[in-house]
Amino acid sequence: MSKAILQIDGNNFYASCEQMIDPSTKGKGLVVLSNNDGCIIARSSEARKMGIPMGQPYFKLKNKLTQLNINVRSSNYELYGDLSNRLMQLLRKNCEELEIYSIDEAFGTIKRPKGKCLYQWGKDLRALVYQNIGIPISIGIGETKVLSKISNQLAKKIQTNSGIFDIGIIQNKDHYLNQIKVDKVWGIGKKMSIWLKNKGITNARELRDMSSDQIKGKYGVVGLRIQNELKGNICIPIKESSSDRKEICVSRSFSYPIDSLEDLNQAIIKYVLIASAKLRKYNQLSSAITVFTNTNTHSKDFMRSEATEKISVPTSNSKIMIEKSQSLTKEIFKPYNKFIKAGVILHKLQRNKYKQNLMFDSKNIQEELYLQKLDNLIDNINSKNGIDTINWGSSIMEKEWGPRRKKLSSIITTNIENIPTIYAH
Ligand SMILES: [Mg+2]
């Protein structure tokens, strides 16, 4: 029995989520727009086939999209986050280890019975995910992370394989590795791929077979690791716990510039609340907070301003974070500027279990317990009834300058008000 590494990826994830909650769009063209309905950031496979490009400004393609009858949606991160959680939970149950890599990507491991192809296992998992969550996934299987990533590219490429590929049981992999361009190998950045191409290395097979001294000389262990992984030797292990993250950042662009301290404060408090709820969800505490804001990067008098404060007793408490952020916001605010974006970073994160209480200070402990209870209560209410069902008064956002989301889908998975009503006669 050996260990097989899987790379699992939601296909056109944001577009698939939108198609899942609105079945009338299934099998049809659909695009998702970035913050403030700016650019196209996701396309259903149908929209891709119709020639809609990625990253283009929405206003430029508006007419074409209407002509082609393509559905347009504002990005709905609440929905994508919720479906991502469900996807990861299901994958965790079906893999031995799981590393959540991004909102729609994970690495996993399972045992491989000697010489056995895992294609059927992958097919069953894919069907299970589709049945339970309604999202199509691709599964790449190999001996290492780098090979499983390549396997996933092949899974998407080879139509007859229905989204699954197992490179792990193939003895002579050359035929497949020849098809993968060197800049598509996981871990190879732009600079490195230019260097490799200048050396005549154009695909994954050539990278695997090139002199390791040469690659080590230029890129050290980092380059060597990728080459070794291509050879089938594990060098990049699976990192299971998502609670080992070192920082949480929440930032947004505004739909129009803001220039008052009051507005900036409200926005930042809102982001502090999102970030501290995340912190509690992952059972972590933060010991430093940064707030930042900036004006338009293209304007002549571009300005970015940030301020950081240490937190002496690590915490995940919303009230404490709000207080800290308010004084920091005062520091970063500069009058007569038009701010278009702001955010908050909670850093120096640690696991909750290592928490040190201020000893002998019972008044503090009592106050803290009270605040903890309050946070738990707010988190519970919001997780049951939808984000912002209840929150701190200071976070009430002026709807006008919140991000523009004209084409927002209803969030039927996270907000009780969006559940359709069915009448029986
Ligand atoms: Mg994806």
Coordinates of C-alpha atoms and ligand atoms in Angstrom, one line a residue:
M1 CA 0.0 0.0 0.0
S2 CA 1.4 3.4 -0.9
K3 CA 0.2 6.9 -0.4
A4 CA -1.5 8.7 -3.3
I5 CA -1.8 12.5 -3.5
L6 CA -4.9 14.1 -4.9
Q7 CA -5.5 17.6 -6.1
I8 CA -9.1 18.5 -6.2
D9 CA -10.4 21.6 -7.9
G10 CA -13.9 23.1 -8.4
N11 CA -14.5 23.7 -12.1
N12 CA -15.2 27.4 -12.9
F13 CA -16.0 27.6 -9.2
Y14 CA -17.8 30.9 -8.9
A15 CA -19.8 30.3 -12.1
S16 CA -20.7 26.8 -11.0
C17 CA -22.0 28.1 -7.7
E18 CA -24.2 30.6 -9.5
Q19 CA -25.5 27.8 -11.8
M20 CA -26.1 25.6 -8.8
I21 CA -28.4 28.0 -7.0
D22 CA -30.3 29.0 -10.2
P23 CA -30.9 25.8 -12.2
S24 CA -32.4 27.9 -15.1
T25 CA -28.9 28.9 -15.9
K26 CA -27.5 25.4 -16.1
G27 CA -26.0 24.5 -19.4
K28 CA -26.1 28.2 -20.4
G29 CA -23.6 31.0 -20.6
L30 CA -22.9 32.7 -17.3
V31 CA -20.2 35.2 -16.2
V32 CA -19.4 36.5 -12.7
L33 CA -18.1 40.1 -12.2
S34 CA -15.4 41.4 -9.8
N35 CA -16.0 43.8 -7.0
N36 CA -18.1 46.8 -8.1
D37 CA -19.2 44.9 -11.2
G38 CA -15.8 45.8 -12.8
C39 CA -14.4 42.9 -14.8
I40 CA -15.3 39.3 -15.7
I41 CA -13.6 37.0 -13.2
A42 CA -15.3 33.7 -13.9
R43 CA -17.1 32.1 -16.8
S44 CA -19.2 29.0 -17.1
S45 CA -17.7 26.5 -19.7
E46 CA -20.5 27.5 -22.0
A47 CA -19.5 31.2 -21.9
R48 CA -15.9 30.2 -22.5
K49 CA -16.9 28.3 -25.6
M50 CA -18.8 31.3 -26.8
G51 CA -15.5 33.2 -26.8
I52 CA -16.0 35.5 -23.8
P53 CA -12.6 36.4 -22.5
M54 CA -11.5 36.5 -18.9
G55 CA -10.5 39.8 -17.1
Q56 CA -12.3 42.1 -19.6
P57 CA -14.2 45.2 -18.2
Y58 CA -17.9 44.5 -18.1
F59 CA -19.0 47.7 -19.8
K60 CA -17.0 46.7 -22.9
L61 CA -18.8 43.4 -23.3
K62 CA -22.2 44.4 -22.0
N63 CA -23.8 44.4 -25.4
K64 CA -22.2 41.2 -26.6
L65 CA -23.3 39.4 -23.4
T66 CA -26.9 40.5 -24.0
Q67 CA -26.8 39.5 -27.6
L68 CA -25.5 36.0 -26.7
N69 CA -28.1 35.8 -23.9
I70 CA -25.4 35.2 -21.3
N71 CA -26.4 35.5 -17.6
V72 CA -24.4 38.1 -15.6
R73 CA -23.9 37.9 -11.8
S74 CA -22.2 40.2 -9.3
S75 CA -19.7 38.3 -7.2
N76 CA -21.3 36.8 -4.2
Y77 CA -18.5 35.7 -1.9
E78 CA -20.9 34.7 0.9
L79 CA -22.4 32.1 -1.3
Y80 CA -19.0 30.8 -2.6
G81 CA -17.6 30.7 0.9
D82 CA -20.5 28.7 2.1
L83 CA -20.4 26.1 -0.8
S84 CA -16.6 25.9 -0.4
N85 CA -17.0 25.0 3.3
R86 CA -19.5 22.3 2.4
L87 CA -17.2 21.0 -0.4
M88 CA -14.2 20.8 2.0
Q89 CA -16.2 19.1 4.7
L90 CA -17.2 16.4 2.3
L91 CA -13.7 16.0 1.0
R92 CA -12.3 15.8 4.5
K93 CA -14.6 12.8 5.2
N94 CA -13.4 11.0 2.1
C95 CA -9.6 11.6 2.3
E96 CA -7.1 10.6 4.9
E97 CA -5.5 14.0 5.1
L98 CA -6.8 17.3 3.6
E99 CA -5.1 20.6 3.0
I100 CA -7.4 23.4 1.9
Y101 CA -5.4 25.4 -0.6
S102 CA -7.8 28.0 -1.7
I103 CA -11.6 28.6 -1.9
D104 CA -12.0 25.9 -4.6
E105 CA -8.8 23.8 -4.3
A106 CA -7.5 21.2 -2.0
F107 CA -4.8 18.6 -1.7
G108 CA -5.6 15.3 -0.1
T109 CA -4.1 11.8 0.4
I110 CA -5.5 8.3 0.3
K111 CA -4.0 4.9 0.4
R112 CA -3.3 3.2 -2.9
P113 CA -3.6 -0.6 -2.9
K114 CA -0.5 -1.9 -4.7
G115 CA -0.6 -1.1 -8.4
K116 CA -4.3 -0.2 -8.3
C117 CA -5.6 2.6 -10.4
L118 CA -7.7 5.1 -8.4
Y119 CA -9.8 6.2 -11.4
Q120 CA -13.0 4.5 -10.1
W121 CA -12.5 5.9 -6.6
G122 CA -12.2 9.4 -8.1
K123 CA -15.3 8.9 -10.2
D124 CA -17.3 7.9 -7.1
L125 CA -16.0 10.9 -5.2
R126 CA -16.8 13.2 -8.1
A127 CA -20.4 11.8 -8.3
L128 CA -20.8 12.2 -4.5
V129 CA -19.8 15.8 -4.6
Y130 CA -22.1 16.6 -7.5
Q131 CA -25.0 14.9 -5.8
N132 CA -24.5 16.6 -2.5
I133 CA -23.3 20.1 -3.4
G134 CA -24.1 20.4 -7.1
I135 CA -20.6 21.5 -8.1
P136 CA -18.5 19.7 -10.7
I137 CA -14.9 19.0 -9.7
S138 CA -11.7 17.7 -11.3
I139 CA -9.4 15.3 -9.6
G140 CA -5.8 14.8 -10.3
I141 CA -4.0 11.8 -8.7
G142 CA -0.2 11.3 -8.5
E143 CA 2.7 10.5 -6.2
T144 CA 3.4 14.1 -5.2
K145 CA 1.7 17.5 -5.1
V146 CA 3.4 18.7 -8.3
L147 CA 2.4 15.5 -10.2
S148 CA -1.2 15.6 -8.9
K149 CA -1.4 19.2 -10.2
I150 CA -0.2 18.0 -13.6
S151 CA -2.7 15.1 -13.4
N152 CA -5.5 17.6 -12.8
Q153 CA -4.5 19.6 -15.9
L154 CA -4.6 16.3 -17.9
A155 CA -8.0 15.5 -16.3
K156 CA -9.4 18.7 -17.7
K157 CA -7.7 18.3 -21.1
I158 CA -8.7 14.7 -21.8
Q159 CA -12.5 14.9 -22.5
T160 CA -13.2 11.2 -22.2
N161 CA -11.8 11.0 -18.7
S162 CA -14.7 12.9 -17.2
G163 CA -12.5 15.1 -15.0
I164 CA -10.3 12.4 -13.4
F165 CA -6.7 11.4 -14.2
D166 CA -4.4 9.1 -12.3
I167 CA -0.8 9.6 -13.4
G168 CA 0.5 7.6 -10.4
I169 CA 0.1 4.2 -11.9
I170 CA 1.6 5.1 -15.3
Q171 CA 5.1 3.7 -15.6
N172 CA 6.3 5.7 -18.5
K173 CA 5.0 9.2 -17.9
D174 CA 7.0 10.9 -20.6
H175 CA 4.1 11.0 -23.1
Y176 CA 2.0 13.0 -20.6
L177 CA 4.8 15.2 -19.1
N178 CA 5.7 16.2 -22.7
Q179 CA 2.3 17.8 -23.0
I180 CA 2.7 20.1 -20.0
K181 CA 4.4 23.4 -20.8
V182 CA 7.1 24.3 -18.3
D183 CA 5.3 27.5 -17.1
K184 CA 2.3 25.4 -16.2
V185 CA 4.2 23.3 -13.7
W186 CA 3.2 24.2 -10.2
G187 CA 5.8 26.4 -8.5
I188 CA 7.4 27.6 -11.6
G189 CA 7.1 31.4 -11.7
K190 CA 7.4 33.8 -14.6
K191 CA 11.2 34.5 -14.1
M192 CA 12.0 30.9 -13.7
S193 CA 10.2 29.8 -16.8
I194 CA 12.0 32.4 -18.9
W195 CA 15.3 31.1 -17.5
L196 CA 14.3 27.5 -18.2
K197 CA 13.2 28.4 -21.8
N198 CA 16.5 30.1 -22.4
K199 CA 18.1 26.8 -21.4
G200 CA 15.9 25.0 -23.9
I201 CA 13.6 23.5 -21.3
T202 CA 10.1 23.8 -22.5
N203 CA 8.0 21.1 -20.9
A204 CA 7.7 19.2 -17.6
R205 CA 9.5 16.1 -18.9
E206 CA 12.6 18.2 -19.9
L207 CA 12.5 19.9 -16.5
R208 CA 12.5 16.5 -14.7
D209 CA 15.4 15.3 -16.8
M210 CA 17.6 18.4 -16.7
S211 CA 20.8 18.6 -14.7
S212 CA 19.9 19.1 -11.0
D213 CA 23.2 20.9 -10.4
Q214 CA 22.2 23.5 -12.9
I215 CA 18.8 24.1 -11.3
K216 CA 20.2 24.0 -7.8
G217 CA 22.9 26.5 -8.8
K218 CA 20.3 29.0 -9.9
Y219 CA 17.2 28.3 -7.8
G220 CA 18.6 26.4 -4.8
V221 CA 16.3 24.0 -2.8
V222 CA 13.2 25.6 -4.2
G223 CA 14.0 24.5 -7.8
L224 CA 15.4 21.2 -6.7
R225 CA 12.2 20.4 -4.8
I226 CA 10.0 20.9 -7.9
Q227 CA 12.3 18.7 -9.9
N228 CA 12.3 16.0 -7.3
E229 CA 8.5 16.1 -7.0
L230 CA 8.4 15.6 -10.8
K231 CA 10.5 12.5 -10.3
G232 CA 7.9 11.2 -7.8
N233 CA 9.7 12.0 -4.5
I234 CA 7.6 13.8 -2.0
C235 CA 9.3 17.1 -1.0
I236 CA 6.3 19.4 -0.4
P237 CA 4.2 17.8 2.4
I238 CA 0.5 18.1 2.9
K239 CA -0.3 20.8 5.5
E240 CA -3.5 19.8 7.2
S241 CA -4.5 22.5 9.6
S242 CA -6.0 25.7 8.2
S243 CA -5.7 27.1 11.7
D244 CA -2.0 27.5 11.2
R245 CA -2.6 30.6 9.1
K246 CA -0.4 33.5 10.2
E247 CA -2.7 36.4 9.3
I248 CA -6.3 37.3 8.2
C249 CA -6.9 40.1 5.8
V250 CA -10.3 41.6 5.0
S251 CA -10.3 44.5 2.5
R252 CA -12.8 45.9 0.0
S253 CA -13.0 48.7 -2.6
F254 CA -15.8 51.2 -2.3
S255 CA -18.4 51.9 -5.0
Y256 CA -17.4 55.6 -4.9
P257 CA -14.6 57.4 -3.1
I258 CA -15.2 58.4 0.6
D259 CA -13.6 61.4 2.3
S260 CA -15.0 61.5 5.8
L261 CA -13.5 59.9 8.9
E262 CA -16.9 58.7 9.9
D263 CA -17.4 56.7 6.7
L264 CA -13.9 55.3 6.8
N265 CA -14.5 54.3 10.4
Q266 CA -17.7 52.5 9.6
A267 CA -16.1 50.6 6.8
I268 CA -13.1 49.5 8.9
I269 CA -15.3 48.4 11.8
K270 CA -17.3 46.3 9.4
Y271 CA -14.1 44.5 8.2
V272 CA -12.8 44.1 11.8
L273 CA -16.0 42.3 12.6
I274 CA -15.7 39.9 9.6
A275 CA -12.0 39.3 10.4
S276 CA -12.6 38.7 14.2
A277 CA -15.5 36.3 13.4
K278 CA -13.1 34.4 11.2
L279 CA -10.5 34.3 13.9
R280 CA -13.0 32.7 16.3
K281 CA -14.1 30.2 13.7
Y282 CA -10.6 28.9 13.4
N283 CA -10.1 29.1 17.1
Q284 CA -7.2 31.6 16.9
L285 CA -6.2 34.8 18.7
S286 CA -4.4 37.8 17.3
S287 CA -1.8 39.9 18.9
A288 CA -1.5 42.7 16.4
I289 CA -3.9 44.7 14.2
T290 CA -3.2 46.8 11.1
V291 CA -5.7 49.1 9.3
F292 CA -5.0 50.6 5.9
T293 CA -6.6 52.7 3.2
N294 CA -5.6 54.1 -0.1
T295 CA -6.7 56.6 -2.8
N296 CA -6.8 55.7 -6.5
T297 CA -3.6 54.1 -7.6
H298 CA -3.9 55.9 -11.0
S299 CA -4.3 59.3 -9.5
K300 CA -1.4 61.8 -9.4
D301 CA -1.5 62.2 -5.7
F302 CA -1.9 58.5 -4.8
M303 CA -1.7 57.9 -1.1
R304 CA -1.6 54.8 1.0
S305 CA -1.8 55.0 4.7
E306 CA -1.5 52.3 7.4
A307 CA -1.1 51.9 11.1
T308 CA -0.4 49.0 13.4
E309 CA -0.9 48.3 17.0
K310 CA 0.2 45.4 19.2
I311 CA -2.4 43.8 21.4
S312 CA -0.8 42.9 24.7
V313 CA -3.2 40.1 25.6
P314 CA -3.9 38.1 22.4
T315 CA -7.6 38.2 21.7
S316 CA -10.4 37.3 19.2
N317 CA -12.8 39.7 20.8
S318 CA -14.8 42.0 18.5
K319 CA -15.2 44.8 21.0
I320 CA -11.5 45.0 21.8
M321 CA -10.6 44.9 18.1
I322 CA -13.1 47.7 17.3
E323 CA -11.7 49.9 20.0
K324 CA -8.1 49.4 18.6
S325 CA -9.2 49.9 15.0
Q326 CA -11.0 53.2 15.8
S327 CA -7.8 54.8 17.2
L328 CA -5.8 53.5 14.2
T329 CA -8.3 54.8 11.7
K330 CA -7.9 58.2 13.2
E331 CA -4.2 57.9 12.6
I332 CA -4.5 56.9 8.9
F333 CA -7.2 59.3 8.0
K334 CA -5.9 62.3 6.1
P335 CA -8.5 65.0 5.2
Y336 CA -9.1 66.1 1.6
N337 CA -8.3 62.7 0.3
K338 CA -10.7 60.5 -1.6
F339 CA -10.2 56.9 -0.4
I340 CA -11.3 54.1 -2.6
K341 CA -10.3 51.1 -0.6
A342 CA -9.7 50.1 3.0
G343 CA -8.9 46.9 5.0
V344 CA -7.8 45.3 8.1
I345 CA -5.1 42.7 8.8
L346 CA -5.0 40.7 12.0
H347 CA -1.6 39.2 12.5
K348 CA 0.7 37.3 14.9
L349 CA -2.0 34.7 15.1
Q350 CA -1.8 31.8 17.6
R351 CA -4.0 28.9 18.6
N352 CA -6.5 29.7 21.3
K353 CA -5.3 26.9 23.6
Y354 CA -2.0 28.7 24.3
K355 CA -3.7 31.7 25.7
Q356 CA -2.3 33.2 28.8
N357 CA -4.7 35.0 31.1
L358 CA -3.6 38.0 33.1
M359 CA -3.3 36.2 36.4
F360 CA -4.8 37.5 39.6
D361 CA -7.0 40.0 37.8
S362 CA -10.5 38.6 38.4
K363 CA -12.2 41.8 37.2
N364 CA -10.5 41.5 33.8
I365 CA -11.2 37.7 33.6
Q366 CA -14.9 38.3 34.3
E367 CA -15.2 41.1 31.7
E368 CA -13.5 38.9 29.2
L369 CA -15.8 35.9 29.8
Y370 CA -18.7 38.2 29.4
L371 CA -17.3 39.5 26.1
Q372 CA -16.6 35.9 24.9
K373 CA -20.2 35.0 25.6
L374 CA -21.4 37.9 23.7
D375 CA -19.2 37.1 20.7
N376 CA -20.4 33.5 20.7
L377 CA -24.0 34.6 20.8
I378 CA -23.5 37.0 17.9
D379 CA -21.6 34.3 15.9
N380 CA -24.4 31.7 16.5
I381 CA -27.2 34.0 15.5
N382 CA -25.3 35.1 12.4
S383 CA -24.4 31.6 11.3
K384 CA -28.0 30.4 11.7
N385 CA -29.7 33.4 10.1
G386 CA -27.2 34.9 7.8
I387 CA -24.3 37.3 8.1
D388 CA -25.2 40.7 9.8
T389 CA -28.5 39.5 11.3
I390 CA -27.1 41.0 14.5
N391 CA -24.0 43.1 14.9
W392 CA -22.4 46.0 16.6
G393 CA -24.2 49.3 16.1
S394 CA -21.0 51.1 15.0
S395 CA -20.8 48.8 11.9
I396 CA -24.1 49.7 10.3
M397 CA -23.0 50.5 6.8
E398 CA -24.3 53.2 4.6
K399 CA -25.7 51.1 1.8
E400 CA -24.8 53.8 -0.8
W401 CA -21.1 53.3 -0.7
G402 CA -20.9 49.6 0.0
P403 CA -19.6 47.7 -3.0
R404 CA -21.7 47.8 -6.1
R405 CA -23.5 44.5 -6.6
K406 CA -26.3 45.2 -9.0
K407 CA -26.6 41.6 -10.3
L408 CA -26.4 39.8 -7.0
S409 CA -27.9 36.3 -6.8
S410 CA -30.0 35.6 -3.8
I411 CA -28.0 33.7 -1.2
I412 CA -30.3 30.8 -0.6
T413 CA -27.7 28.8 1.3
T414 CA -26.8 31.3 4.0
N415 CA -29.7 33.6 4.5
I416 CA -33.0 32.4 5.8
E417 CA -35.0 35.2 4.1
N418 CA -33.9 33.9 0.7
I419 CA -35.4 30.4 1.1
P420 CA -38.2 30.2 -1.4
T421 CA -41.7 29.8 0.0
I422 CA -43.7 26.9 -1.4
Y423 CA -47.5 26.9 -1.1
A424 CA -49.5 23.7 -1.1
H425 CA -53.2 23.6 -1.9
Ligands
MG1 MG -11.1 26.0 -10.0

